[in-house]
Each structure stands twice: as C-alpha cells, then as structure tokens.
C-alpha positions as MATLAB code, in Angstrom:
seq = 'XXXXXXXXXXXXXXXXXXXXXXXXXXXXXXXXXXXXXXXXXXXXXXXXXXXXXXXXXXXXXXXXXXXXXXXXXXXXXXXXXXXXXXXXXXXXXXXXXXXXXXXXXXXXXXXXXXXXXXXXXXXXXXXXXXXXXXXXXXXXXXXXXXXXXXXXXXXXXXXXXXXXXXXXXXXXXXXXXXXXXXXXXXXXXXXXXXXXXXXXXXXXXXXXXXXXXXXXXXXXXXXXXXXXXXXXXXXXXXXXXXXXXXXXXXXXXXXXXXXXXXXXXXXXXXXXXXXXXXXXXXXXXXXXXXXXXXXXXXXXXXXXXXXXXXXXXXXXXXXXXXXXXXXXXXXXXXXXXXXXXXXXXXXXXXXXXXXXXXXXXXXXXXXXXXXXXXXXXXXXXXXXXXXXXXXXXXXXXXXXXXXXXXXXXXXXXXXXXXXXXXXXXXXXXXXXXXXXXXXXXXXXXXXXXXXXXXXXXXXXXXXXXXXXXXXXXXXXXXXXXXXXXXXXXXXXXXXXXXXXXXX';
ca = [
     -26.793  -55.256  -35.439;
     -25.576  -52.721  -38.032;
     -22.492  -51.014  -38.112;
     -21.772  -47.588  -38.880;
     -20.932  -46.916  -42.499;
     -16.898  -46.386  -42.680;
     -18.253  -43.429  -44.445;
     -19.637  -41.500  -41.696;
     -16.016  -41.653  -39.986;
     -14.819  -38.577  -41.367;
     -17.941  -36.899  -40.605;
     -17.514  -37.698  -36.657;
     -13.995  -36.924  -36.685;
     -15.076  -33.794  -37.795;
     -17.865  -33.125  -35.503;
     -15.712  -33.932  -32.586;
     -12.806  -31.670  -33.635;
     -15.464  -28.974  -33.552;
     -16.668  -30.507  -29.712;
     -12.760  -29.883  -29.194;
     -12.504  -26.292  -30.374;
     -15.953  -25.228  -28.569;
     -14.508  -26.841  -25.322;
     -10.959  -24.626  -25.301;
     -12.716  -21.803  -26.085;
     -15.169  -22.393  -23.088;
     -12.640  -23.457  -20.519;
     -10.471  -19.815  -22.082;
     -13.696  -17.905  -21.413;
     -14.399  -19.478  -17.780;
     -10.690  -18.569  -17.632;
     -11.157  -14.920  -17.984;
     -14.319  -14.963  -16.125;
     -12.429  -16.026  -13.296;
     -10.604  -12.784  -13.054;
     -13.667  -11.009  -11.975;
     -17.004  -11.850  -10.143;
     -18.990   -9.432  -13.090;
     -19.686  -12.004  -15.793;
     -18.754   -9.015  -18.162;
     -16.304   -6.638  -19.303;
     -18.488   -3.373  -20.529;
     -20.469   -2.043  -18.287;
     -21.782    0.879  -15.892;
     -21.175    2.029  -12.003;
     -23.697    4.608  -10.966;
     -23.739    6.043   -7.602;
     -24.989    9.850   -6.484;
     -21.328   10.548   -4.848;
     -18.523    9.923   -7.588;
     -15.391   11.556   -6.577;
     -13.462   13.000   -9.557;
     -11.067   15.482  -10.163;
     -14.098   18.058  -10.921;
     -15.371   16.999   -7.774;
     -18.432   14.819   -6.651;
     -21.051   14.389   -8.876;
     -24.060   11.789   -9.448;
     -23.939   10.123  -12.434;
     -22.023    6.954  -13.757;
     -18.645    5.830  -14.742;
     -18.041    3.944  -17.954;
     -16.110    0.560  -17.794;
     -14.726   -0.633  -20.838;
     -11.715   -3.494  -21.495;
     -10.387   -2.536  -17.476;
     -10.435    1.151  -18.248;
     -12.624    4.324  -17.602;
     -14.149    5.129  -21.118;
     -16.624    7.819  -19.776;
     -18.054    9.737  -16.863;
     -21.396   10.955  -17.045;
     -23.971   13.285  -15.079;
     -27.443   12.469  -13.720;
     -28.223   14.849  -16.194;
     -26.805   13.075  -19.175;
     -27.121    9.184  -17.792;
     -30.527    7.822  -19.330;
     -29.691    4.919  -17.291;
     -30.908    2.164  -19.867;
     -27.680    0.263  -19.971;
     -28.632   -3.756  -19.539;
     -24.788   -3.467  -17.893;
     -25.481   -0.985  -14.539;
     -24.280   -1.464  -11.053;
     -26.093    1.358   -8.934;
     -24.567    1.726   -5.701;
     -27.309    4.137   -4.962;
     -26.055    6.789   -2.046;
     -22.267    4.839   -1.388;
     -19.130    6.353   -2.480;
     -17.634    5.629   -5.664;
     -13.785    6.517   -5.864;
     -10.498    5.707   -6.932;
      -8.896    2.553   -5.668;
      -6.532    3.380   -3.525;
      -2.410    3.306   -3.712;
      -0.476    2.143   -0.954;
       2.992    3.058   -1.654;
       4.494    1.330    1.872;
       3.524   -2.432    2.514;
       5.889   -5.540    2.983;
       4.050   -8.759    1.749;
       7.577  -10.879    2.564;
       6.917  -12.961   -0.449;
       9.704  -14.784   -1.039;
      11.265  -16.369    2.014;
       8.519  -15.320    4.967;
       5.554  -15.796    3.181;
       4.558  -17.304    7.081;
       4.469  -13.385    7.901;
       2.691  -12.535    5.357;
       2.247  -14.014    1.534;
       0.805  -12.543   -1.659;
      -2.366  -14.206   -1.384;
      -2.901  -13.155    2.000;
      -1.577  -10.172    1.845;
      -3.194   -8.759   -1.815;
      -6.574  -10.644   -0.747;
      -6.816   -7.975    2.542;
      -5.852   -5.109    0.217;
      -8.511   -5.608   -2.041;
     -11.165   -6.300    0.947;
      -9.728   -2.862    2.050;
     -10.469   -1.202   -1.382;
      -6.644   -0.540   -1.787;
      -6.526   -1.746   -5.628;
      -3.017   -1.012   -6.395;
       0.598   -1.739   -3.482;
       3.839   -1.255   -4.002;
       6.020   -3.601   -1.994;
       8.763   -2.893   -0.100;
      12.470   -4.509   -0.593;
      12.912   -5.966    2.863;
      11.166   -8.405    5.332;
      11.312  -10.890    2.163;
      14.218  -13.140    1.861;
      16.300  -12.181    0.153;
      16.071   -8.817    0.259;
      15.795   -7.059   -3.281;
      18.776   -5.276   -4.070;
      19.882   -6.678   -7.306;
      17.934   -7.296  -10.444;
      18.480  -11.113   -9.755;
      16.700  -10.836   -6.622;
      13.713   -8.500   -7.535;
      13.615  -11.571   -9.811;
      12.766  -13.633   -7.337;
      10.236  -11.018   -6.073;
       8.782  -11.301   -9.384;
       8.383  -15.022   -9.684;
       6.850  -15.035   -6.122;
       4.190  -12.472   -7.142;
       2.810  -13.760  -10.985;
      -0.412  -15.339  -10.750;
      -1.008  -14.789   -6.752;
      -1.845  -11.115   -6.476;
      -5.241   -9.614   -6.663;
      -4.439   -6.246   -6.984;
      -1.747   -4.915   -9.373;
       2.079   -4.852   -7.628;
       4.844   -2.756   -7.772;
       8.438   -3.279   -6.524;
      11.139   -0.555   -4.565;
      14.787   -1.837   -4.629;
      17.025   -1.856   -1.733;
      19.398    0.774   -1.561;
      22.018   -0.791    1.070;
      25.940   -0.112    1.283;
      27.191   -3.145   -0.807;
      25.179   -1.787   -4.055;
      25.512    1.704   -3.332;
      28.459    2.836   -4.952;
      28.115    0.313   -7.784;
      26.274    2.053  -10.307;
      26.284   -0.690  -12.739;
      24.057   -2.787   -9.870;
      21.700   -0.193   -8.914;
      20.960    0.629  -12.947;
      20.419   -2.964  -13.390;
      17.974   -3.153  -10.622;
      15.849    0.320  -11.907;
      16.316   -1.624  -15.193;
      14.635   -4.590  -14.231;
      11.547   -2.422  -13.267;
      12.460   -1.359   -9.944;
      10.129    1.957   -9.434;
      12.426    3.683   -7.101;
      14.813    2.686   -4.127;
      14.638    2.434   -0.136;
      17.113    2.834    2.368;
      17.269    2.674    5.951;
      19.373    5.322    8.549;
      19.437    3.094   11.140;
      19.767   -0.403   11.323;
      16.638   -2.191    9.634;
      16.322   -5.385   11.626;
      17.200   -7.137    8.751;
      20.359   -9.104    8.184;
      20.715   -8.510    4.172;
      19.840   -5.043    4.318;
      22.107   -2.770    6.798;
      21.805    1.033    7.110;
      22.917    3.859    4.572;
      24.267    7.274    5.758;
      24.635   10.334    3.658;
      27.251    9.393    1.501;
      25.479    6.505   -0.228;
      22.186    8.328   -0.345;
      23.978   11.034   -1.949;
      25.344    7.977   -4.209;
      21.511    6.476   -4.628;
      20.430    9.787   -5.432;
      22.622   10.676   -8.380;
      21.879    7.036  -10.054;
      17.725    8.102   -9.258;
      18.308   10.954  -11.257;
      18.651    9.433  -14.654;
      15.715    7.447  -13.921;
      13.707   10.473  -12.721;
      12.555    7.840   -9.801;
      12.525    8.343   -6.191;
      14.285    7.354   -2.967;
      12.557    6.441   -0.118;
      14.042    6.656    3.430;
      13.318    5.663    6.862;
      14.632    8.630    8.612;
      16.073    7.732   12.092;
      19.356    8.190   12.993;
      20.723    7.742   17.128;
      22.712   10.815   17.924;
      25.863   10.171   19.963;
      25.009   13.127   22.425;
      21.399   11.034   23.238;
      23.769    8.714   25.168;
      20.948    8.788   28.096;
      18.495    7.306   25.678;
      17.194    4.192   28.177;
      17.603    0.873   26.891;
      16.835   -2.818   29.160;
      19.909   -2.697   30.291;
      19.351    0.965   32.000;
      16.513   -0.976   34.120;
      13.900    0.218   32.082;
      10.345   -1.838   32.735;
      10.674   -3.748   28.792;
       6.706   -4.078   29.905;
       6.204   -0.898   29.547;
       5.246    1.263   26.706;
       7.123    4.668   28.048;
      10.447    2.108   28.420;
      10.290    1.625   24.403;
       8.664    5.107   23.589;
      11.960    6.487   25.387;
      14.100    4.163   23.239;
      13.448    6.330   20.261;
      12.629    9.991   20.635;
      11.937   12.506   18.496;
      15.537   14.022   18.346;
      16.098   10.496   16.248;
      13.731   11.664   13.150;
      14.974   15.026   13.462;
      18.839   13.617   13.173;
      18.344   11.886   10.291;
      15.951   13.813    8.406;
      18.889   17.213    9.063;
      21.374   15.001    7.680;
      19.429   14.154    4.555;
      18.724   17.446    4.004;
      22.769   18.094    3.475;
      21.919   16.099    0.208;
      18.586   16.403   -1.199;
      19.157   20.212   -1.968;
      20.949   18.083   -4.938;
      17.775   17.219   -6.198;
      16.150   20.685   -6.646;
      15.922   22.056  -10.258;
      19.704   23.041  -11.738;
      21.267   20.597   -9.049;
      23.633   17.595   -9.986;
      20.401   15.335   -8.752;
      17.799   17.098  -10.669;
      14.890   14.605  -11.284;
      15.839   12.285   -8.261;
      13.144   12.604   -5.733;
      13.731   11.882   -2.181;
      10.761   10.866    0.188;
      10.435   10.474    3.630;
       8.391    7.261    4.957;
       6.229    6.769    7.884;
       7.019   10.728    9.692;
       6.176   10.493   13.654;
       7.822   13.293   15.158;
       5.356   16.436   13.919;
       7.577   18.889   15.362;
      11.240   19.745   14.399;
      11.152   17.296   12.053;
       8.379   18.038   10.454;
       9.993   22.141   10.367;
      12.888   21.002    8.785;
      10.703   19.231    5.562;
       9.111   22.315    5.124;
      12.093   23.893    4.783;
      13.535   21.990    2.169;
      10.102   22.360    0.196;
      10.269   26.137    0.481;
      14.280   26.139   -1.135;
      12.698   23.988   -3.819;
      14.319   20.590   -3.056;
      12.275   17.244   -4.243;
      10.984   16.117   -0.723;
       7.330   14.786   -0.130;
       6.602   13.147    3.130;
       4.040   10.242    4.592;
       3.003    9.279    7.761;
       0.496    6.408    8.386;
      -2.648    5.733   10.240;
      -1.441    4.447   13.376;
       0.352    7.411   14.170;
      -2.817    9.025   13.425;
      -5.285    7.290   15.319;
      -3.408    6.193   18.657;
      -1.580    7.766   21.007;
       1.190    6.778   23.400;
      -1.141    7.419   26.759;
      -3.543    4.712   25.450;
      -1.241    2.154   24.414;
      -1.466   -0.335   27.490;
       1.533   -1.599   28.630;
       2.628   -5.014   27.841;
       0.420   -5.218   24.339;
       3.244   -5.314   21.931;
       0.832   -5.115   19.052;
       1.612   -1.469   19.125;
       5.673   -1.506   18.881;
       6.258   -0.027   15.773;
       9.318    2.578   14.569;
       9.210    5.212   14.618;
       6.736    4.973   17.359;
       3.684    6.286   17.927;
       4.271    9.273   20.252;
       1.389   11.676   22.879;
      -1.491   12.985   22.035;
      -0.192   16.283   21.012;
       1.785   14.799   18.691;
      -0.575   13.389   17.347;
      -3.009   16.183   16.716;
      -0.131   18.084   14.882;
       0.254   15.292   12.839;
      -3.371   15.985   11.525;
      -2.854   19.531   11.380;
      -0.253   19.132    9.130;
      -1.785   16.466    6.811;
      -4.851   19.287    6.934;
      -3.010   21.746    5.673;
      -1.338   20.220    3.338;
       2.480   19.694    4.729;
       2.114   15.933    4.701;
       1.775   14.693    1.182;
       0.020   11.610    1.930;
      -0.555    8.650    3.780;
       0.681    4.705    3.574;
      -0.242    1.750    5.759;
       3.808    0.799    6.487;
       1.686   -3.060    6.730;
       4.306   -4.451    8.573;
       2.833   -8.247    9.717;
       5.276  -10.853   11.604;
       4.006  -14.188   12.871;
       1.744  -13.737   16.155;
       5.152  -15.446   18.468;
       7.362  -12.770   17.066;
       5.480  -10.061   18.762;
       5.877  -11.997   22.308;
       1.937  -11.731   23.753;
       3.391  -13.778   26.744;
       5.482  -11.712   28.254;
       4.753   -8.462   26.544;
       8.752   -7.061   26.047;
       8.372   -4.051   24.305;
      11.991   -4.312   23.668;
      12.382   -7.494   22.585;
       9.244   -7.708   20.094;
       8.966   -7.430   16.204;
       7.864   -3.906   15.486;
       5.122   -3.102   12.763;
       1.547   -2.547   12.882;
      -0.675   -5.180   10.518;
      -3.024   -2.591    8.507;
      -3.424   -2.928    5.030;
      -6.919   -4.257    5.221;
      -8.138   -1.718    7.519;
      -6.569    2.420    7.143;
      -9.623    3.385    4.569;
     -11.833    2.869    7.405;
      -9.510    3.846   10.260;
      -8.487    7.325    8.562;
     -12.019    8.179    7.863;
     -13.336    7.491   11.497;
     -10.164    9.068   13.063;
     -10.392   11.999   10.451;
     -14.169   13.179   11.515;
     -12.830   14.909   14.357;
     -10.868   16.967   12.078;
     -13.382   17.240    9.176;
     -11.728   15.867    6.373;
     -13.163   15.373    3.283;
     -13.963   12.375    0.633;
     -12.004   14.912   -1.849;
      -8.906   14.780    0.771;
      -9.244   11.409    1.087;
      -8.653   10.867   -3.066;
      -5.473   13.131   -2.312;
      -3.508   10.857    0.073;
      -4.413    7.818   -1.132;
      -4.467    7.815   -4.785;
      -3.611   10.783   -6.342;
      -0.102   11.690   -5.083;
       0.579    7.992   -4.026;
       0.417    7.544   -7.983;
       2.658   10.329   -8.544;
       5.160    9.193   -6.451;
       5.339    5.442   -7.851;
       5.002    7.358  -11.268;
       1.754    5.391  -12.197;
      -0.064    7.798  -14.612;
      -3.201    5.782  -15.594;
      -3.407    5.244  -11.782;
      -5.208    7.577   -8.678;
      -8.516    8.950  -10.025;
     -11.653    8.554  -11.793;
     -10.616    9.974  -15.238;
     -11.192    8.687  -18.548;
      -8.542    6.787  -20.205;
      -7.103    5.491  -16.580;
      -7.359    2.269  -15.107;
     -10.569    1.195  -13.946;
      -9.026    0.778  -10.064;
     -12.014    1.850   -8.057;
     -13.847    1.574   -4.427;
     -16.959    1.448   -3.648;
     -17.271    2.042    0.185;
     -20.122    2.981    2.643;
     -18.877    5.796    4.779;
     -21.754    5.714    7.325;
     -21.933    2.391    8.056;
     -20.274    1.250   11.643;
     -18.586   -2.179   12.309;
     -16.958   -3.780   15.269;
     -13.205   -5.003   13.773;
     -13.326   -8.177   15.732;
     -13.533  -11.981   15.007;
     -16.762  -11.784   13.272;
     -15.322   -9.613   10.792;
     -14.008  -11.555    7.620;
      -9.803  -10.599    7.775;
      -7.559  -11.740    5.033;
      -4.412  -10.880    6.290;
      -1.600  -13.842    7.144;
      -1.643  -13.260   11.283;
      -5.080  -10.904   12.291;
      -4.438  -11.348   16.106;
      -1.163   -8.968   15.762;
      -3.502   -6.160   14.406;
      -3.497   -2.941   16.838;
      -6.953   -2.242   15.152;
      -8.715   -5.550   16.456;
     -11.187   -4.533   18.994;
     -12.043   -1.050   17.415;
     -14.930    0.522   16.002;
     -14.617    1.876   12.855;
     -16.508    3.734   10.382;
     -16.493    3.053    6.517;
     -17.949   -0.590    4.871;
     -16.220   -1.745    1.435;
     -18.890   -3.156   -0.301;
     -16.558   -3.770   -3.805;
     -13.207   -3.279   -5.208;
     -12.450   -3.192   -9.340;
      -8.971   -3.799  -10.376;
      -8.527   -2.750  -14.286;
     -12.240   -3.254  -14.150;
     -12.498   -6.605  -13.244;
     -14.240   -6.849   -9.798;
     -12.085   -8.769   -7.322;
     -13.981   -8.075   -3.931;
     -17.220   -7.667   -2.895;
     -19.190   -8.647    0.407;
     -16.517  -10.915    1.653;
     -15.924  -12.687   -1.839;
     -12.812  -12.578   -3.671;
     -12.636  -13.228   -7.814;
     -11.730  -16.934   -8.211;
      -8.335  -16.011   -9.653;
      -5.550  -13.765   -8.603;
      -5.589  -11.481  -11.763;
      -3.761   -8.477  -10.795;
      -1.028   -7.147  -12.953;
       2.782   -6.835  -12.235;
       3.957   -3.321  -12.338;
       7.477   -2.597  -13.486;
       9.173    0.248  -14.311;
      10.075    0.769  -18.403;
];
C-alpha cells in the first residue's frame, strides 16, 4: 500500500489548523447562544399593548446588540422583518426592578442562592434585583466583603445584579470604610433601627444615619432604612413571656405595633431635613423600606416630602394583599416585620400607593430554609420572619390591584421606573430607545392556581405565603439586555446577567 507523499504534510497541517480555528469559533458562538433561547441578536417584539412612556400603543420594539434601537406604530410597522416575535394581544413592558431582595449568596446559599434565586426572578419577569447586604454571610459592609458578594454572583445570575452596603455602627463613623465600599460599586447603603436578626449587622440610630448620610452625599446615592424602633413608654408591648399564645397571629401582630414605624420613621426625620436642597446632606437620599403602618407613619413621610427633604417610600405586596384577620394562626409562613397589619390598614395602604404617596413597590424576598420557619409547632415568636416572593408580586399586585383599578401604566411606575431611579440605573425602567432591552412579556388575563403544579424556582417554595392562591397575570418571556432568559418554564442555558456596580 502507498503512502502519503511527505509532501502533502504541510497541506494537512494546514487544513487541520483551519478544522481548529472553525471549531473555537463554533464552540464561542454556541457560547453566546447560550445566553439566550433566541438564536439571534437583532430582531423584533410586536404586541398590540406596548407600554411606553407615551403610553400604550400597538406596534413593535426594536432589539438590537441587548438594547432598544426603535419603537414603532401599527401604523409605521410593515411587519416584514424575518426576525419578529408577535405576542399578539399580551403585554409588552419593561422588565421589572426589584430594589429589596436577599439572595444570601455567600454563606446561606441553603436559604436561597443566585441560581435559585435570579432563575425565579426572571420566571417572574423581574429582569433586573438589587441585593440586599444582610442574610449573606458575611454581611457586606466593607469593600472586601461586597467582594465576596461579587465573586458569589459572576457567572450564576440570570438577571443583571446590583449590591447595597451595610451601614452598621462599626463602619459608620469611618468614612474612609464606607467610601471604600460606595467605591467598590456599592449603589447605596442599608441600615437597620432595630436589631436585624443578624449577628454581623446590629442596629443604627440617628447619629450614624446622620453619619451615613453625609458620606451618601458625595456619592449622590441613597440610604435605605428599615424603620422600626421599640419605644420605652410601649413597655406593655406582649412578648412569650407575658403569656401570649406564640400560636397565635394577634400574639406576634401585638409584638410590633404601629407606634414602632412611627418611632423610628419621627426620629429619622430629625436628620433627613439634611438632605433637602441647601442642606449639609444635599444629594444623599434617604428611603424608607417595606412601610406597614399607613397611618401616622405614613403622615409623617408626607411631611417631610412637602418641606422638600429627599424621602421616597416602598411597601411590598404582602402587606398589600393579606390582612392580619386572614392569617390563620399557627402558619408562620406569614411572620414577617414589619407585619402585615387589619384590613383597614391595608386598604390605606392602596390608597396611598393610588394616589401617589407611596413611591413604589419591592418584594423584601426574604426566603429561610422550610425548618427555620417552625411548621411543627407554628411559634410565631420563635420563627424566621420574611415572606418568599420574588417569583410571584407581578402577578399578586395585579390580581390584588383590580379591586382598586390600577393600571398597566401604574404598574411601569412602581416597578421599573422609579425603582431605576432610586438604584440610579438610567438605561434601566422603560421601553425607550437607547435603554436596555429588560422587558416582560406577561398575560394579564390569564388565571393560575400557585400550587405544586406550577414550575417555582425559588430555593424553599413550601415557605411561600402565596402557595395555594389564585392569581392573575401569566409570564410567558423575560429579555435581559435582549437576550431572552425565560420563557414557558425554560431558562437560557447560561446565567448571562450582568453585574451592576456603581462608577
């Protein structure tokens, strides 16, 4: 038999160089594809409700390289793009921004991971988070540990992720610490006025938030703060030692009343008049997480608004859809703080989102491990507070919203638009050309049971208040930067989302 001529050696070595080049490029491009289940990058989304800043129209939304490189009519859409996804009569809108959620990634990643937790965001249409300092361990209150944050997020996050700092009483007064944190991308800080649960991260009182504040202000960032604060003359406030049943819901409920929020949130007011324009805090911000008392607390945030300090205020779903009558005594998967208070509370709480005195709404996803919240023996006392929502508060503020008539337009407004103001995310929070290509497409109409048929991607479902319920509102596809990480119970192959750190 014959040999190949030595002379045609070159010749293959050549040939399989070019085998060699044609297979990295491949595997790069399968690489990218991965990112998204859309096999391209340019294409179209046309739907006959697109909510925009101009309001809703019918038409299409260019996607081009992740962003938005044009919005078009009905009347100026030909429709003869190869590249169209018609989503016929469902909703297009902007992705939205949940400015409260702790993921626990690093250290309790059991509780909840970034996987987990950026997998349910995205099968809830919520395309961008910013996590919270605490819950992880350790806590982030030094560049060093937002670090670690970091490290635990690249490459496992589906939707993009932003970090708050901790602002706690050992960084406080240390300037140089908290500047290194905002340095290291931090996009604002949080603090706590009571104590947190938390080992690493005890409470702050006036005097460091004043501190926080005047460190914020050079950054033009923003300081969140859980406002509850135990006045000493509540010293009848009933605890399980005051033979309380810890079984029942009124026992806890009674634990924290109203007069708490209303404490705190006077005693941040001493400082945030700082922050209004002229004052030695000018371009601080200070916000107020999860409100629950929509009565003198809510008064005194109004307040500061009118004398022109820098206040904005959330509250959250749960406090929006449940009420303290129908929590049943002994199911624990309602504990949260501050807690979810009556039925009249509850319908000023809408009242005032309606009208515009709440700024906007934030899941507070709070997830533990299912033992943590003690289904045995159903101490309300004893239990990890925090209700498990992320996947879930498009549909559950829709469907609890009806009754009060809100509006897709209203929706855009609490969870994107002023969400992205607050984390200062400019490309982010609506359908406008030259942003991100974050966007949801969702089925208001469409009912669903929320129970074990329903595909959940969260760490621990079972410790959801929301299992059980019937909701309102099918996500048929998320786009993150315009590659499209969720649709009908599929994620993207890879976790693509971006990091987002402060410059």
């Amino acid at each position: 038999m014959d040999l190949l001529p030595w002379k045609l050696f070159p010749l293959l070595a050549l040939l399989a160089s070019f085998l060699f080049l044609f297979y990295l490029q491949d595997s790069s491009k399968q690489s990218q594809s991965d990112c998204s289940l859309l096999p391209h990058s340019h294409y179209w989304i046309a739907s006959k409700r697109i909510v925009t800043p101009q309001g809703i129209i019918s038409g299409a939304v260019e996607v081009k390289a992740g962003d938005i490189i044009s919005i078009v009519k009905d009347t100026d859409w030909n429709g003869k793009s190869k590249q169209v996804l018609d989503y016929g009569n469902a909703v297009v809108m902007p992705g939205l921004i949940d400015v409260h959620a702790h993921l626990d990634d690093p250290g309790r990643a059991e509780w909840e991971g970034f996987p987990s937790g950026t997998k349910a965001a995205a099968a809830g249409g919520i395309t961008t988070l910013i996590d919270m300092p605490l819950n992880n361990f350790p806590s982030t209150v030094s560049a060093e540990t937002l670090k670690l944050k970091i490290e635990a997020a690249e490459k496992s996050i589906y939707v993009d992720v932003g970090f708050w700092g901790g602002l706690v009483p050992e960084n406080a007064f240390n300037a140089t610490t908290l500047e290194a944190l905002l340095d290291a991308g931090a996009l604002g800080l949080k603090s706590f006025m009571c104590p947190s649960g938390i080992n690493d991260f005890p409470m702050t009182d006036a005097t460091h938030i004043k501190a926080g504040l005047s460190v914020l202000a050079k950054y033009r960032r923003p300081l969140l703060v859980h406002s509850e604060i135990q006045p000493a003359v509540e010293s009848h406030i009933e605890t399980e030692d005051d033979g309380g049943d810890p079984w029942s819901y009124s026992t806890y409920l009674k634990t924290r009343p109203p007069s708490m929020e209303e404490a705190a949130i006077r005693e941040l007011l001493t400082v945030t008049k700082d922050t209004s324009i002229g004052g030695p805090a000018e371009g601080a911000h200070l916000h107020v997480v999860h409100l629950s008392d929509a009565s003198s607390s809510l008064d005194l945030i109004k307040e500061a608004k009118r004398r022109g300090d820098s206040i904005t205020v959330e509250t959250c779903p749960h406090y929006l859809a449940f009420s303290a009558e129908e929590i049943p005594d002994g199911d624990t998967r309602f504990k949260c703080a501050p807690p979810i208070r009556d039925a009249a509370n509850k319908e000023k709480l809408w009242n005032a989102l309606m009208e515009g005195h709440i700024d906007m709404l934030s899941s507070d996803h709070s997830p533990t491990v299912a033992e943590l919240k003690l289904f045995n023996d159903g101490n309300f006392l004893k239990a990890w507070g925090g209700i498990s929502s992320i996947q879930f508060v498009l549909p559950v503020t829709w469907s609890y919203g009806q009754k009060f008539g809100i509006t897709l337009e209203q929706l855009v407004s609490w969870w994107s638009e002023r969400p992205a103001k607050l984390a200062g995310q400019h490309s982010k929070g609506s359908i406008t050309i030259g942003n991100h290509a974050d966007i949801v497409v969702w089925e208001p109409e469409v009912e669903f049971n929320l129970n074990e048929d329903h595909p959940m991607f969260v760490k621990n479902p079972s410790i959801s208040a929301y299992i059980g319920k019937r909701l309102s509102g099918n996500v048929l596809a998320t786009f993150v930067r315009g590659n499209l990480v969720y649709t009908e119970g599929n994620h993207a192959v890879a976790a693509c989302g971006s990091l987002i750190l402060a410059t």
